[in-house]
mmCIF file of C-alpha atoms in Angstrom:
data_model
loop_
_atom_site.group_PDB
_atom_site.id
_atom_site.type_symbol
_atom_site.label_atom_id
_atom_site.label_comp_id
_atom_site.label_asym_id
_atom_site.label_seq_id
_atom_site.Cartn_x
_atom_site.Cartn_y
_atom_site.Cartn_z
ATOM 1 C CA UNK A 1 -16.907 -9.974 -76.062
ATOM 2 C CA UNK A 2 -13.997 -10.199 -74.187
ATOM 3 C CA UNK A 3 -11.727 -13.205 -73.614
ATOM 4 C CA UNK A 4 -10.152 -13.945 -70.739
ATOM 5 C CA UNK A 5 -7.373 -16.817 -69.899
ATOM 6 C CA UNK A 6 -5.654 -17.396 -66.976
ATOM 7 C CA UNK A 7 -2.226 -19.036 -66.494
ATOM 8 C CA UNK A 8 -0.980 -20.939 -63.658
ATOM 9 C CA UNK A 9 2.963 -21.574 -63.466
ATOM 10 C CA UNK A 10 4.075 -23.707 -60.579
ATOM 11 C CA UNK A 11 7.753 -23.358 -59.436
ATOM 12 C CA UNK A 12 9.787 -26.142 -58.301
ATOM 13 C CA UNK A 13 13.036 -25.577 -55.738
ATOM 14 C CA UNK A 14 14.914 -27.799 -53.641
ATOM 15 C CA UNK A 15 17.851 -26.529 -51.007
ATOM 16 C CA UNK A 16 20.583 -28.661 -50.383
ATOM 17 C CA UNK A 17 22.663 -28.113 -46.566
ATOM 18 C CA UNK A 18 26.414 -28.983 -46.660
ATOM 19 C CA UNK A 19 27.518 -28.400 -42.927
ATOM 20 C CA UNK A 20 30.904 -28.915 -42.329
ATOM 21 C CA UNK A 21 31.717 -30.786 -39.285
ATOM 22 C CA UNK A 22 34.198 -28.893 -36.715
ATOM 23 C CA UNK A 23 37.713 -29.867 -35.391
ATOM 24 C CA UNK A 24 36.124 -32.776 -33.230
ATOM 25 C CA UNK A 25 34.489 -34.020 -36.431
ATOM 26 C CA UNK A 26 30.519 -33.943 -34.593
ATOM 27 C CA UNK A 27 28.050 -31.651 -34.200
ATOM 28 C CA UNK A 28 26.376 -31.245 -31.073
ATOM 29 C CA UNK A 29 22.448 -33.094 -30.841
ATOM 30 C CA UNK A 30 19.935 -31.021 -30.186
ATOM 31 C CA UNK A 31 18.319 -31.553 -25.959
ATOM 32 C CA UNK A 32 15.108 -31.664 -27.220
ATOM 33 C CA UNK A 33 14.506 -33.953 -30.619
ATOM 34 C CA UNK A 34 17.807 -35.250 -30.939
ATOM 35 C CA UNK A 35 18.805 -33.543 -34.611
ATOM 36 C CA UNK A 36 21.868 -32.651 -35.342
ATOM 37 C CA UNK A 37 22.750 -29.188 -34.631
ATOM 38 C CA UNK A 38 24.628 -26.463 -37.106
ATOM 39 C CA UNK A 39 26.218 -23.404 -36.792
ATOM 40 C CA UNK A 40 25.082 -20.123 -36.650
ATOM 41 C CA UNK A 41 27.053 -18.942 -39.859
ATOM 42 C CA UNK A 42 25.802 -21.896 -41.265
ATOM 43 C CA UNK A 43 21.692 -21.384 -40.940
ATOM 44 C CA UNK A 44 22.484 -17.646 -41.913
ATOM 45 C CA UNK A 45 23.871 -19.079 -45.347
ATOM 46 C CA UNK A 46 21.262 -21.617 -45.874
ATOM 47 C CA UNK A 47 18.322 -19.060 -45.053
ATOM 48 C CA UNK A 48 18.948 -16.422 -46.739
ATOM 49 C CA UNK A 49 19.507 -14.383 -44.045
ATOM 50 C CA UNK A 50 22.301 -12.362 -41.683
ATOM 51 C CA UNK A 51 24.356 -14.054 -38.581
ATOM 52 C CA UNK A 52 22.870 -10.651 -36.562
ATOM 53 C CA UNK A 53 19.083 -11.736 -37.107
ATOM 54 C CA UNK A 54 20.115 -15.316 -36.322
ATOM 55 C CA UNK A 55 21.473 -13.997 -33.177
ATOM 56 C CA UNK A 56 18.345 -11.621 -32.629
ATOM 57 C CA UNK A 57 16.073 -14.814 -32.775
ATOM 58 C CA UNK A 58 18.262 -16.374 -30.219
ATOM 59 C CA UNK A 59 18.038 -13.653 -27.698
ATOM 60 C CA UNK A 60 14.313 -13.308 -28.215
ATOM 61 C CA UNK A 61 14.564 -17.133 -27.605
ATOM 62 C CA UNK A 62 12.609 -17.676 -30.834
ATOM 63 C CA UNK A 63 15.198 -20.889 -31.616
ATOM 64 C CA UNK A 64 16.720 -23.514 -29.785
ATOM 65 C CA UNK A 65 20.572 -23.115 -29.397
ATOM 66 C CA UNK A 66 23.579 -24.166 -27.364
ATOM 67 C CA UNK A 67 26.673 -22.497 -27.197
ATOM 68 C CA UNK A 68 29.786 -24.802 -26.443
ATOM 69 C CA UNK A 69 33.077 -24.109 -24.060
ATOM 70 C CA UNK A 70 34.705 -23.197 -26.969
ATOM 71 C CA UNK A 71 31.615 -19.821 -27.764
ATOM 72 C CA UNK A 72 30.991 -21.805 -31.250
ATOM 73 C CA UNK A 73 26.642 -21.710 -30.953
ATOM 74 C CA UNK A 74 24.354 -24.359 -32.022
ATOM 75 C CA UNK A 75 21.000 -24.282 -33.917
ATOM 76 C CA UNK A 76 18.268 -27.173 -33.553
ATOM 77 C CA UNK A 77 16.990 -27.061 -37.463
ATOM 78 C CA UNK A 78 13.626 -28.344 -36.368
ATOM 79 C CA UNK A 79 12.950 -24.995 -34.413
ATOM 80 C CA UNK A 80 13.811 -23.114 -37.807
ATOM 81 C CA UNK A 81 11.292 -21.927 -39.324
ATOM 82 C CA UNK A 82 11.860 -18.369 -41.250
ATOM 83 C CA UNK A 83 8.737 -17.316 -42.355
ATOM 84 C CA UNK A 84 6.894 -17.804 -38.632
ATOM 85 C CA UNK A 85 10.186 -16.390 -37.017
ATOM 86 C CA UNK A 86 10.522 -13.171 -39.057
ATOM 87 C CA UNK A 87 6.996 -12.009 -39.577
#
């Protein structure tokens, strides 16, 4: 007779964001829910990911963004969702 045992192991992982504010000391709000926006460099740190497929998702228009006088762009974290946006 065979035994069999099975083995669950549940993984626990938090992410902490440190944006650092620009020159003016703000961050642009976000038109549409009012969250503070980050960079573009930032997001690509905190998900794992490259500033070229951040910039793919904005052309697709996959994320909400604004890009100031000064060409620094803006990402609404609320539209951010990885998994949906990459698959």
């Amino acid at each position: 007779m065979e035994i069999k045992r099975k083995t669950n192991i549940l993984v626990k992982t938090a992410r902490k964001l440190v944006v650092r504010m620009d020159e003016t000391g703000e961050h642009p709000g976000c038109e549409n829910c009012a969250e503070q926006m980050f960079t573009a460099q930032s997001a690509a740190f905190f998900y794992q990911i490259s500033t070229r497929e951040i910039y793919r998702l904005i052309e697709t228009g996959k994320i909400r963004f604004i890009e100031t006088v000064s060409k620094d762009i803006y990402i609404c974290p609320n539209c951010f969702d990885v998994d949906l946006l990459l698959s």
